[in-house]
PDB file of C-alpha atoms in Angstrom:
ATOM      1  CA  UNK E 302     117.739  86.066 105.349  1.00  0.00           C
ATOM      2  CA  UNK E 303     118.109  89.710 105.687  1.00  0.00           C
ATOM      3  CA  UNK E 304     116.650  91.932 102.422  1.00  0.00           C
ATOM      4  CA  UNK E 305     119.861  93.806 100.973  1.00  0.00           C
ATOM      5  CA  UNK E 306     119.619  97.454 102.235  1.00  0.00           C
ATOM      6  CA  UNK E 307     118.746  98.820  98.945  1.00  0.00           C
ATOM      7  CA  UNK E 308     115.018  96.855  98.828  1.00  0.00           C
ATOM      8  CA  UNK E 309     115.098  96.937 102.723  1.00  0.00           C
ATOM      9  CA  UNK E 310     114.661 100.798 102.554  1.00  0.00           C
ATOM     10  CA  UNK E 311     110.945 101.477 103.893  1.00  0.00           C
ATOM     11  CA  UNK E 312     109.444  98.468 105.102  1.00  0.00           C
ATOM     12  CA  UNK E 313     106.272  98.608 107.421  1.00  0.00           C
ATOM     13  CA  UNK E 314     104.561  95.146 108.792  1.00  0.00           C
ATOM     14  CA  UNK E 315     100.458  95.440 109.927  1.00  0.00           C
ATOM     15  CA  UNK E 316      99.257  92.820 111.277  1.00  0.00           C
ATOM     16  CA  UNK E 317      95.101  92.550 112.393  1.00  0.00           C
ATOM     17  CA  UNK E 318      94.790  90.152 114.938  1.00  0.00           C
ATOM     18  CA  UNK E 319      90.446  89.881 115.679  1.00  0.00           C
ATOM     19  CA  UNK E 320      87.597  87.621 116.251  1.00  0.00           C
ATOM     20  CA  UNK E 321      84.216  87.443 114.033  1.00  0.00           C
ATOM     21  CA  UNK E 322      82.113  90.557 115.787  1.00  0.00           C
ATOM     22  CA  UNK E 323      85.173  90.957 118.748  1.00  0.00           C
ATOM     23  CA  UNK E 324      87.506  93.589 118.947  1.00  0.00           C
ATOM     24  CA  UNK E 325      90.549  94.127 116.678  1.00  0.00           C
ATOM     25  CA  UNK E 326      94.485  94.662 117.509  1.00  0.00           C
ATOM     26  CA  UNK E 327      96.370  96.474 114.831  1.00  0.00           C
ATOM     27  CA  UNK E 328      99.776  95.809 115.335  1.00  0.00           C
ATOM     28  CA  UNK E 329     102.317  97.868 113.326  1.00  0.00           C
ATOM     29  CA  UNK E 330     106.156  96.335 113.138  1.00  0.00           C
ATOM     30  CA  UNK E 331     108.507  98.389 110.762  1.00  0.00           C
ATOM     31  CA  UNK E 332     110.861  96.118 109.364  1.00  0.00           C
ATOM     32  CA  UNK E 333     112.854  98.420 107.544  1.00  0.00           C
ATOM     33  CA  UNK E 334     116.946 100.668 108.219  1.00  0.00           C
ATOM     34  CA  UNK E 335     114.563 103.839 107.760  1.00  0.00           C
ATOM     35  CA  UNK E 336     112.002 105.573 110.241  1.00  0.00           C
ATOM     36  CA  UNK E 337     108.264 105.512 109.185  1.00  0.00           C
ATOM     37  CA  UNK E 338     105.268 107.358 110.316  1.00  0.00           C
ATOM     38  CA  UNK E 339     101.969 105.383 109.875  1.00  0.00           C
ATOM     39  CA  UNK E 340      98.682 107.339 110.019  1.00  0.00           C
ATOM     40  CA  UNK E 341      95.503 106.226 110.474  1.00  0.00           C
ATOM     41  CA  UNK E 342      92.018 107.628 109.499  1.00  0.00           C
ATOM     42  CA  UNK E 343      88.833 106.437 110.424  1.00  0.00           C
ATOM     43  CA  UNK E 344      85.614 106.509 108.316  1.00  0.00           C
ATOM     44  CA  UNK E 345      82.435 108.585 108.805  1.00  0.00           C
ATOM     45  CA  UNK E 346      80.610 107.277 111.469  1.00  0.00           C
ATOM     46  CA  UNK E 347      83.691 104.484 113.066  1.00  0.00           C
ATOM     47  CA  UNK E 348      85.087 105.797 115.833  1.00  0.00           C
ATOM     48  CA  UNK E 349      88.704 107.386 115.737  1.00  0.00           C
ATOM     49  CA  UNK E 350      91.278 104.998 117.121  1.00  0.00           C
ATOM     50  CA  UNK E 351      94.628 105.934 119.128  1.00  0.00           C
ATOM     51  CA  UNK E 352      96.684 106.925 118.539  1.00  0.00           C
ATOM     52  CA  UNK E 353      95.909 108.366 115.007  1.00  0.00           C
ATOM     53  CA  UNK E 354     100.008 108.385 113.870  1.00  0.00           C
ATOM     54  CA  UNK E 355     103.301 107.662 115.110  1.00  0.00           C
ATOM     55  CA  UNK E 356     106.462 107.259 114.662  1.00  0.00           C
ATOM     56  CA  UNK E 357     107.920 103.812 114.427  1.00  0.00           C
ATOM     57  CA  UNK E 358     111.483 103.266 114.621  1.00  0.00           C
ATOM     58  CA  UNK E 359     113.491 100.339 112.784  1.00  0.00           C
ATOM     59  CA  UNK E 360     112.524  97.036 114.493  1.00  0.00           C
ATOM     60  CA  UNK E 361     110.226  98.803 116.358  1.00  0.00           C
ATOM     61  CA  UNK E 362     106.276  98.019 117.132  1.00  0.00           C
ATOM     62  CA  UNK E 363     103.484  99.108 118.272  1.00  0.00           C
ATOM     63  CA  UNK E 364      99.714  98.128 118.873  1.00  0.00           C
ATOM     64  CA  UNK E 365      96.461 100.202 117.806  1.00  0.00           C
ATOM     65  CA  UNK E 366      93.142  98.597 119.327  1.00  0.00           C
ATOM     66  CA  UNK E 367      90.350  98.411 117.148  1.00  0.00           C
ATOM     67  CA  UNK E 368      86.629  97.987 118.372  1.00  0.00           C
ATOM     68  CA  UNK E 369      84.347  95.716 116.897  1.00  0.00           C
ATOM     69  CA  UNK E 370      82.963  96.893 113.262  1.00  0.00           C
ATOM     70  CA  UNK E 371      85.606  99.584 112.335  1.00  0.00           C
ATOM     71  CA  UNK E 372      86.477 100.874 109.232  1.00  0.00           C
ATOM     72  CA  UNK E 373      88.967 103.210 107.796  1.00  0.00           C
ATOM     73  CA  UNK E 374      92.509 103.475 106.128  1.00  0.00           C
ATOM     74  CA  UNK E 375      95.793 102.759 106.826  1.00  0.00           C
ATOM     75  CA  UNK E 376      98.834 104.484 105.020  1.00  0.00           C
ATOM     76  CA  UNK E 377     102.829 105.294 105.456  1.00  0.00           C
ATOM     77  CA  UNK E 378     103.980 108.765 105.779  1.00  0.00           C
ATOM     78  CA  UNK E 379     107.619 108.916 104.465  1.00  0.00           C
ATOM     79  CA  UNK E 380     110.991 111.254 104.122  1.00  0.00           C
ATOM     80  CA  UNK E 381     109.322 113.233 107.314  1.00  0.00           C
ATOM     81  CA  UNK E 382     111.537 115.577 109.857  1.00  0.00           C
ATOM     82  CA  UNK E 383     111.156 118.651 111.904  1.00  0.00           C
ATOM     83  CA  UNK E 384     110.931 122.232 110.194  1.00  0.00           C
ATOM     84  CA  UNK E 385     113.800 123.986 111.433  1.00  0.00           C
ATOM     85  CA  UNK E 386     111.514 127.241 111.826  1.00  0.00           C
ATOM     86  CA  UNK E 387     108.581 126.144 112.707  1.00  0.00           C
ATOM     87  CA  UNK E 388     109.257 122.832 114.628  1.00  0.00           C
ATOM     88  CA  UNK E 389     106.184 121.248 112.386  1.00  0.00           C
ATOM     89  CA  UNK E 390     106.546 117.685 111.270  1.00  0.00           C
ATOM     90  CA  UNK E 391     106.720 117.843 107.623  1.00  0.00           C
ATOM     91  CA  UNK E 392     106.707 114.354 105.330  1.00  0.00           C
ATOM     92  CA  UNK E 393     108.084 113.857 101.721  1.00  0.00           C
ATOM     93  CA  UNK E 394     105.104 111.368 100.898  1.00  0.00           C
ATOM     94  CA  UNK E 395     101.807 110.987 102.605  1.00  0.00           C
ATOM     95  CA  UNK E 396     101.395 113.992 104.562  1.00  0.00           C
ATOM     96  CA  UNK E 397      98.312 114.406 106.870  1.00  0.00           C
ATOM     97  CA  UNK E 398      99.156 118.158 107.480  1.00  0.00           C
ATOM     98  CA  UNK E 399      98.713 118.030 111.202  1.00  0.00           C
ATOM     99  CA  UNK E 400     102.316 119.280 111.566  1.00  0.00           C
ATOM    100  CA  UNK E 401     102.857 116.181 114.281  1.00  0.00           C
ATOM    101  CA  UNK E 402     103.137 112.808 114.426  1.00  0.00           C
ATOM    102  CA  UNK E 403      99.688 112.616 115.059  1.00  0.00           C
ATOM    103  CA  UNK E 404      97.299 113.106 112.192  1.00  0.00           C
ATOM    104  CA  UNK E 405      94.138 113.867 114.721  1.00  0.00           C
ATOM    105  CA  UNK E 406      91.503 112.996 112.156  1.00  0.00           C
ATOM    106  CA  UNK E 407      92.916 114.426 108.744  1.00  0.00           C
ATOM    107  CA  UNK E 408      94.231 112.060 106.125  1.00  0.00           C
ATOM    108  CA  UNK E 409      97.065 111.830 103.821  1.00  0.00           C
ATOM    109  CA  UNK E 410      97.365 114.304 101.317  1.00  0.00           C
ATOM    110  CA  UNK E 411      98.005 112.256  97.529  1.00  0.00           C
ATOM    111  CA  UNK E 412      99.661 111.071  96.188  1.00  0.00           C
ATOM    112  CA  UNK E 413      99.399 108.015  98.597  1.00  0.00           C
ATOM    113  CA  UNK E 414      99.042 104.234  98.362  1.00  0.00           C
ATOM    114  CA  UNK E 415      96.272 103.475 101.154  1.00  0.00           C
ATOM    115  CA  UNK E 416      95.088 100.544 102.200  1.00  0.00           C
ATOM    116  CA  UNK E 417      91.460 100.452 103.346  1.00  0.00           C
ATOM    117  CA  UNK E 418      89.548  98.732 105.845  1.00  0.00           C
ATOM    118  CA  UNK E 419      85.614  96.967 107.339  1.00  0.00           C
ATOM    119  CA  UNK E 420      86.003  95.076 109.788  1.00  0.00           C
ATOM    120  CA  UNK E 421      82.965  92.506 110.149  1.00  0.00           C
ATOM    121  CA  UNK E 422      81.155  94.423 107.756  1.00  0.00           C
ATOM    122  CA  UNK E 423      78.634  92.600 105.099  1.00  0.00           C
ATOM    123  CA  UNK E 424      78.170  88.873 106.418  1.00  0.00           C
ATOM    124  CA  UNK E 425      80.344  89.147 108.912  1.00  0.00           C
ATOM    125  CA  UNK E 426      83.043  89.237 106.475  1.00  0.00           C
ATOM    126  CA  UNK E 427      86.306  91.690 106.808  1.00  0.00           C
ATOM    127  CA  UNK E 428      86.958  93.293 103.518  1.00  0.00           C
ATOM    128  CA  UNK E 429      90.136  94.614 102.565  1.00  0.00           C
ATOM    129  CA  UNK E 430      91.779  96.341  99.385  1.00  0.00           C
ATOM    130  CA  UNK E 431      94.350  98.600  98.454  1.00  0.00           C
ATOM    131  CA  UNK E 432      93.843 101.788  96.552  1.00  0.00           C
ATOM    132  CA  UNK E 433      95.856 104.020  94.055  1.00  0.00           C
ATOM    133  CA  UNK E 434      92.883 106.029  93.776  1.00  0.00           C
ATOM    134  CA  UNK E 435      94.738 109.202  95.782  1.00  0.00           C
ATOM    135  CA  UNK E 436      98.304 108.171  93.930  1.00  0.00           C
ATOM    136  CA  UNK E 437     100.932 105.846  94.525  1.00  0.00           C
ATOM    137  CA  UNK E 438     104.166 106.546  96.964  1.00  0.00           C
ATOM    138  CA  UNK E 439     105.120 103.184  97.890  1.00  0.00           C
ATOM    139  CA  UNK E 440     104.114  99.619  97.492  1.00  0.00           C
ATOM    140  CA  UNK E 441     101.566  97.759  99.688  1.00  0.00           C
ATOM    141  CA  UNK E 442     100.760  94.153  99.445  1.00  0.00           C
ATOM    142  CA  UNK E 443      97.750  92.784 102.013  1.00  0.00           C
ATOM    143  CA  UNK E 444      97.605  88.680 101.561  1.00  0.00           C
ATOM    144  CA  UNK E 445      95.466  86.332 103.473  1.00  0.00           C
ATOM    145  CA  UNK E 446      95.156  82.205 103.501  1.00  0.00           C
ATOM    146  CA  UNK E 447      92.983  79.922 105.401  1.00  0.00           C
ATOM    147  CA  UNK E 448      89.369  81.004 107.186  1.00  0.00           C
ATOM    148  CA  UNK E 449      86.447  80.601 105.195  1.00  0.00           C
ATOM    149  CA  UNK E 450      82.653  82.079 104.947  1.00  0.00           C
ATOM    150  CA  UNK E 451      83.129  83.611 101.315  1.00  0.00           C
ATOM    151  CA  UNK E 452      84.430  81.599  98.062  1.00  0.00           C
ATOM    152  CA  UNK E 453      85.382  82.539  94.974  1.00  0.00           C
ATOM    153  CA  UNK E 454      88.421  84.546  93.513  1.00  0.00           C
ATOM    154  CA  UNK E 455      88.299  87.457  95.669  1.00  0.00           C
ATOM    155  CA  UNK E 456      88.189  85.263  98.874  1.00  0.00           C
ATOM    156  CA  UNK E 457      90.932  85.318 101.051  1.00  0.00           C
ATOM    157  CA  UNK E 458      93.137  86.335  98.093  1.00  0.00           C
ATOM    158  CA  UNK E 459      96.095  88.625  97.915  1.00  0.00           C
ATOM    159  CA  UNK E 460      95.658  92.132  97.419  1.00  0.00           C
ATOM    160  CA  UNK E 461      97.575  95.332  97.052  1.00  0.00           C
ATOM    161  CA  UNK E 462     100.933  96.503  94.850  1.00  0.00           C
ATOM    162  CA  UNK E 463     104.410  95.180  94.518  1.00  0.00           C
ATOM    163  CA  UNK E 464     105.521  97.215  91.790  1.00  0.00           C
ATOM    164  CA  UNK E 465     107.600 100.541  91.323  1.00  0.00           C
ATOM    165  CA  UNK E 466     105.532 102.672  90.219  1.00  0.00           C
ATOM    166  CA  UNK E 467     107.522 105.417  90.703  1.00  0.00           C
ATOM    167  CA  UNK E 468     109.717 104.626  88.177  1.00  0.00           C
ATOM    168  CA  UNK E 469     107.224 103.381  85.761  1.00  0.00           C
ATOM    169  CA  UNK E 470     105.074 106.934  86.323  1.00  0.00           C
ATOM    170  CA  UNK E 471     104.364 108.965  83.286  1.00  0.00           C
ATOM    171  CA  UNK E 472     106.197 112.397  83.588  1.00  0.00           C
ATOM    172  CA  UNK E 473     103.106 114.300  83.703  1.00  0.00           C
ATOM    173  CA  UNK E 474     102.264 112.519  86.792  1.00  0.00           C
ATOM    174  CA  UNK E 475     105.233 112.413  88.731  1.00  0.00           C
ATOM    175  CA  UNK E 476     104.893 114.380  92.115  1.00  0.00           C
ATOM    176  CA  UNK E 477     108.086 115.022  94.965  1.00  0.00           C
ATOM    177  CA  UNK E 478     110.963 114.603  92.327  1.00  0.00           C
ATOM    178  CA  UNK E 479     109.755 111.363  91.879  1.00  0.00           C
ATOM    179  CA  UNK E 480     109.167 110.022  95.300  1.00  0.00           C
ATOM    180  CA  UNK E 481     105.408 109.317  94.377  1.00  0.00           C
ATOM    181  CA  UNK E 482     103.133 109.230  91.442  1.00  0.00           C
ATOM    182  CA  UNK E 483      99.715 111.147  91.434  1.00  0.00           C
ATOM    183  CA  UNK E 484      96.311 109.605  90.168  1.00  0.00           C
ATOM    184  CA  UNK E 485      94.900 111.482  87.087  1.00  0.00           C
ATOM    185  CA  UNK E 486      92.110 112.541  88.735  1.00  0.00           C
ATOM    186  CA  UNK E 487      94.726 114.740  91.284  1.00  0.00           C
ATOM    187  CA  UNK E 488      96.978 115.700  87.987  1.00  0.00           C
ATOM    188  CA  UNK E 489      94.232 116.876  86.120  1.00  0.00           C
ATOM    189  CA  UNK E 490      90.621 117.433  87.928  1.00  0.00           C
ATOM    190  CA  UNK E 491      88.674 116.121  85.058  1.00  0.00           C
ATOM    191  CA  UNK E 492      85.302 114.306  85.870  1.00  0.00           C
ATOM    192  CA  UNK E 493      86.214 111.309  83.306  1.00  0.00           C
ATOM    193  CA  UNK E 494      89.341 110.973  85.665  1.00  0.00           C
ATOM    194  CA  UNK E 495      87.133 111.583  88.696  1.00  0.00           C
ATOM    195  CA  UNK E 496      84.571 109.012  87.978  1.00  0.00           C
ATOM    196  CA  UNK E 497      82.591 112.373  88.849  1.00  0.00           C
ATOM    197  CA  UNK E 498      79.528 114.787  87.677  1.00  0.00           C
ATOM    198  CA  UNK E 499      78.348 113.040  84.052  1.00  0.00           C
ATOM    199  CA  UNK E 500      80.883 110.122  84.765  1.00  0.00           C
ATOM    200  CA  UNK E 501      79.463 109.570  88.117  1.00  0.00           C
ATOM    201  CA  UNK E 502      79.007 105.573  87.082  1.00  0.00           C
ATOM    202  CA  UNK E 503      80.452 102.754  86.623  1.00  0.00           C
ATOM    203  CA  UNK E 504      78.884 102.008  83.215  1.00  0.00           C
ATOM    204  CA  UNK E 505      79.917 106.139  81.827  1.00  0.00           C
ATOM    205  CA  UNK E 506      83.196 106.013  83.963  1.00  0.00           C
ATOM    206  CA  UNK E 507      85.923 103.333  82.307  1.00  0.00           C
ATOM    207  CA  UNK E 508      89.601 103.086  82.702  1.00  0.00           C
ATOM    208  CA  UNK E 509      91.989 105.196  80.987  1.00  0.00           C
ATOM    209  CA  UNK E 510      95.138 105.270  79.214  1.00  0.00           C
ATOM    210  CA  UNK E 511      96.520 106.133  83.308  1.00  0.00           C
ATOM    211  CA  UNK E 512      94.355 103.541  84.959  1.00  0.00           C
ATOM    212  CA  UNK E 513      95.565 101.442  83.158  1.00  0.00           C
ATOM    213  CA  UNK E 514      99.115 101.828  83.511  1.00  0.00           C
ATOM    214  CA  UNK E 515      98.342 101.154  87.137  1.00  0.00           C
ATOM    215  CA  UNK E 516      96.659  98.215  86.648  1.00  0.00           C
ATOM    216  CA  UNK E 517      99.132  96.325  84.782  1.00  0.00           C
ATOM    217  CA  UNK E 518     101.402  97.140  87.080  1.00  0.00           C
ATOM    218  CA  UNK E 519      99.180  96.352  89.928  1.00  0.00           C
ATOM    219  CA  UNK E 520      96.197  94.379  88.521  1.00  0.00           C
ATOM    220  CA  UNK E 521      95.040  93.871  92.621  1.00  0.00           C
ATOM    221  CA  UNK E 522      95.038  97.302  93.635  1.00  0.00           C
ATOM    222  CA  UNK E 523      92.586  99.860  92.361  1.00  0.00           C
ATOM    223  CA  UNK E 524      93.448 102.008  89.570  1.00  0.00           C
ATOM    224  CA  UNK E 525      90.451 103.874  89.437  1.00  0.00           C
ATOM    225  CA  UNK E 526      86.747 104.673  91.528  1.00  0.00           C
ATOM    226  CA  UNK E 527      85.127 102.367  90.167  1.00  0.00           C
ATOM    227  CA  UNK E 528      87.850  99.472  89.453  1.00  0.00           C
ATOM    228  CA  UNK E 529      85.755  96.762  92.219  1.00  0.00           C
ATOM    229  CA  UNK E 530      85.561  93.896  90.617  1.00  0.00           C
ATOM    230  CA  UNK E 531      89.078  92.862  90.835  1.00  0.00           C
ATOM    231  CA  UNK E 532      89.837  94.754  93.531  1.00  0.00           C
ATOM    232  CA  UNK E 533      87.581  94.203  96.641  1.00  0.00           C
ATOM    233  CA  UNK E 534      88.737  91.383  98.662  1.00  0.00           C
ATOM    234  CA  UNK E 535      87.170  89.179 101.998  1.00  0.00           C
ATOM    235  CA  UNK E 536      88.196  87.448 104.110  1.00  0.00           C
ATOM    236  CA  UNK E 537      86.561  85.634 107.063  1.00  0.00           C
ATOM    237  CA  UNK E 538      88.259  83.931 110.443  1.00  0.00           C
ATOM    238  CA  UNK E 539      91.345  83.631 108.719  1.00  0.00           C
ATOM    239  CA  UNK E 540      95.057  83.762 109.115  1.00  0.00           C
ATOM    240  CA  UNK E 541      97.153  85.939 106.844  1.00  0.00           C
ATOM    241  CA  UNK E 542     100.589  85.658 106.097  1.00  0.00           C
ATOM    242  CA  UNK E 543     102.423  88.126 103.216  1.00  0.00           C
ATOM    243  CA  UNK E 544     105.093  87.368 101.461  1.00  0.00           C
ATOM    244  CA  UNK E 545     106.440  89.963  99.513  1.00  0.00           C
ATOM    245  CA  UNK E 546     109.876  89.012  98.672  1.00  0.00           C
ATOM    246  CA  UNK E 547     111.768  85.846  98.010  1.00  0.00           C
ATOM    247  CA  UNK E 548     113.484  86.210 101.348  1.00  0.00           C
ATOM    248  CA  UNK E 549     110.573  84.972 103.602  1.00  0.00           C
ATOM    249  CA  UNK E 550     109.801  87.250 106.810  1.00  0.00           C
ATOM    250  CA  UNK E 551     109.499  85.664 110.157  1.00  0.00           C
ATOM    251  CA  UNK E 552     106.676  83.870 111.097  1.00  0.00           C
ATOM    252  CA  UNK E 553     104.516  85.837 113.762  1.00  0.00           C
ATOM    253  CA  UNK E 554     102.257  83.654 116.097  1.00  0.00           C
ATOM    254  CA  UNK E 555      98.539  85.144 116.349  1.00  0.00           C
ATOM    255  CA  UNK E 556      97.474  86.428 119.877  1.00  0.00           C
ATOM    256  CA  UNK E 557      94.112  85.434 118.910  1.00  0.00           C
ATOM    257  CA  UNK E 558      93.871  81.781 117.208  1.00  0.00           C
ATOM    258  CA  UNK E 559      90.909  83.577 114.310  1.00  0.00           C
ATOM    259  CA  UNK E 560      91.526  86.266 111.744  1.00  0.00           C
ATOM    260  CA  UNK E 561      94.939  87.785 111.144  1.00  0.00           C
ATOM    261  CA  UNK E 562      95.866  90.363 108.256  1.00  0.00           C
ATOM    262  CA  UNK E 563      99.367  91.477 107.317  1.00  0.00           C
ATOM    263  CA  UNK E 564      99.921  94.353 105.125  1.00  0.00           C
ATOM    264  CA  UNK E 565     103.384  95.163 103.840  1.00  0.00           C
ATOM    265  CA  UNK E 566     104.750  98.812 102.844  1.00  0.00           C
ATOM    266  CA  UNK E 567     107.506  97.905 100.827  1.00  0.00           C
ATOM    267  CA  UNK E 568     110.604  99.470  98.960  1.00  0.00           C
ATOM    268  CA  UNK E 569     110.980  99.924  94.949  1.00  0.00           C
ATOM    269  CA  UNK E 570     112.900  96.501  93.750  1.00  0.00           C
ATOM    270  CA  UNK E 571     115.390  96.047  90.974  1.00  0.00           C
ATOM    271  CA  UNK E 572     113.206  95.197  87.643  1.00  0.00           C
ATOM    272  CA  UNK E 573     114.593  91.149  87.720  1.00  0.00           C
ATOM    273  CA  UNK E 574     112.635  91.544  91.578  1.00  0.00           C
ATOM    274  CA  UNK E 575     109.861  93.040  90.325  1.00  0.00           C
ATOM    275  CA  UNK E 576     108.793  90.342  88.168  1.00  0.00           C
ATOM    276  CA  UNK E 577     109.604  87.682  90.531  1.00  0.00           C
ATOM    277  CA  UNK E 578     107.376  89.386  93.185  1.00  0.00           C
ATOM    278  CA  UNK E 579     104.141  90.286  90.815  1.00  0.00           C
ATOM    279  CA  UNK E 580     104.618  86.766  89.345  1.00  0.00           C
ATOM    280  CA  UNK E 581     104.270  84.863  92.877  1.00  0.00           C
ATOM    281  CA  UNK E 582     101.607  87.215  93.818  1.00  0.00           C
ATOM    282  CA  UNK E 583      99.567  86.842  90.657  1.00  0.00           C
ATOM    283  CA  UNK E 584      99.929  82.959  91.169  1.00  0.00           C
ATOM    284  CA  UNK E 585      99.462  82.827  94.970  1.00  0.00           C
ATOM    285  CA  UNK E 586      96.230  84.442  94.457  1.00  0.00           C
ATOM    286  CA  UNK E 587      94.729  81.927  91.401  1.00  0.00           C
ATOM    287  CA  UNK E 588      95.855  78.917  93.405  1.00  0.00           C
ATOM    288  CA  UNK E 589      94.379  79.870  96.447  1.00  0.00           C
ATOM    289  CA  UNK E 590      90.768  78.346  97.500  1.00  0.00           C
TER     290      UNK E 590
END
């Protein structure tokens, strides 16, 4: 079954397909009636992968090796298109500034719902999350099942954001006429926002009256800098499947029988949606073992 048009707007499929300590394959499938750009920025230190953006067509996929132990984030750039004058690549949401499709080692510019990245890092675990530290523009869900080598609640569990946050975002933080929602830390610069200078802690920096709004929304994304607990997930030689909405996607066979990731950039739902999708996800993820 086919997602009506109106939540099919801005869908983007990721899949990781890797062995423990082997090489990675990131394999981006955009699932959606609108073009997206992904970008992709390594961390300090991991080296840059190619290419570092593109754009993906409806239907359309394309693979993004990976070497052993990288790290780094993941994000959609949307609403992008040629400046008339200039010929620069210019995006509503998520803009890396490189004025291509390309984004040649800059990252996006918040607001911008990111999902971040280690690959065999600690343990030989993968860990996984997704952040509205830099902002919101669209929602991201990352779910995995099966594998093994960690337990408890943040093992293998879903992660990420299925809620529209754009239309829940308080005025003051509302960026692009509403096509994304900025943390308070961009609204406002304030180190108690920041997690920064005397609130440079997790004991002196705590959520705030914005954090929070994020969490409820999205209590397995992070809100805020220092919002781990609930919002660092592993995963280890396991196979991921996401399932966003009630109409289930098709299944995708692994190239590599060991760990596979999916990560979902979806479209704002109808409220009645909403809660059906943070429901399943909240339940999927206290079942799961």
């Amino acid at each position: 079954m086919e997602l009506p048009r109106s939540m099919a707007v801005l869908v983007l499929v990721f899949f990781v397909l890797c062995g423990v300590g082997e090489a990675a394959t990131f394999t981006f499938v955009n699932r959606c009636t609108d073009t997206v750009w992904p970008g992709v920025l390594s961390n300090a230190g991991s080296p840059r992968l190619e290419p570092t953006g593109f754009e993906l067509s409806p239907g359309e996929a394309r693979a993004v090796p990976a070497p052993a132990g990288w790290s780094g984030r993941m994000w959609a750039r949307t609403g992008c298109s040629h400046d008339g004058a200039t010929g620069r690549l210019v995006c509503a949401t998520g803009d890396c500034g490189s004025g291509s499709a390309e984004c040649a080692g800059a990252g996006a510019a918040p607001p911008a719902t990111l999902a971040e990245f280690t690959l065999d890092g600690s343990g030989g675990l993968d860990f996984y999350d997704v952040s509205l530290v830099d902002g919101y523009n669209l929602p991201v869900l990352v779910e995995t099942s099966g594998g093994g080598g960690s337990t408890g609640p943040a093992s293998c569990a879903a992660a990420g954001c299925a809620a529209d946050l754009n239309a829940m975002c308080p005025a003051e933080l509302r960026a692009g006429g509403g096509a994304a929602c900025r943390s308070a830390c961009d609204a406002f610069a304030r180190p108690e926002y920041c997690c920064s200078g005397a609130f440079a802690s997790p004991a002196a920096c705590r959520p705030t009256a914005y954090s929070q709004v994020f969490k409820t929304a999205c209590p397995r994304s992070y809100s805020y800098a220092f919002d781990d607990p609930t919002s660092t997930f592993t995963a280890a030689a396991a196979q991921t499947t996401l399932s966003p909405s009630a109409p289930a996607p098709p299944k995708v066979r692994p190239l590599i029988p060991s760990r596979v990731t999916h990560l979902f950039l979806l479209p704002p739902f109808h409220d009645l949606f909403l809660v059906i999708l943070i429901i399943r996800v909240a339940i999927s993820g206290e079942t799961r073992e």
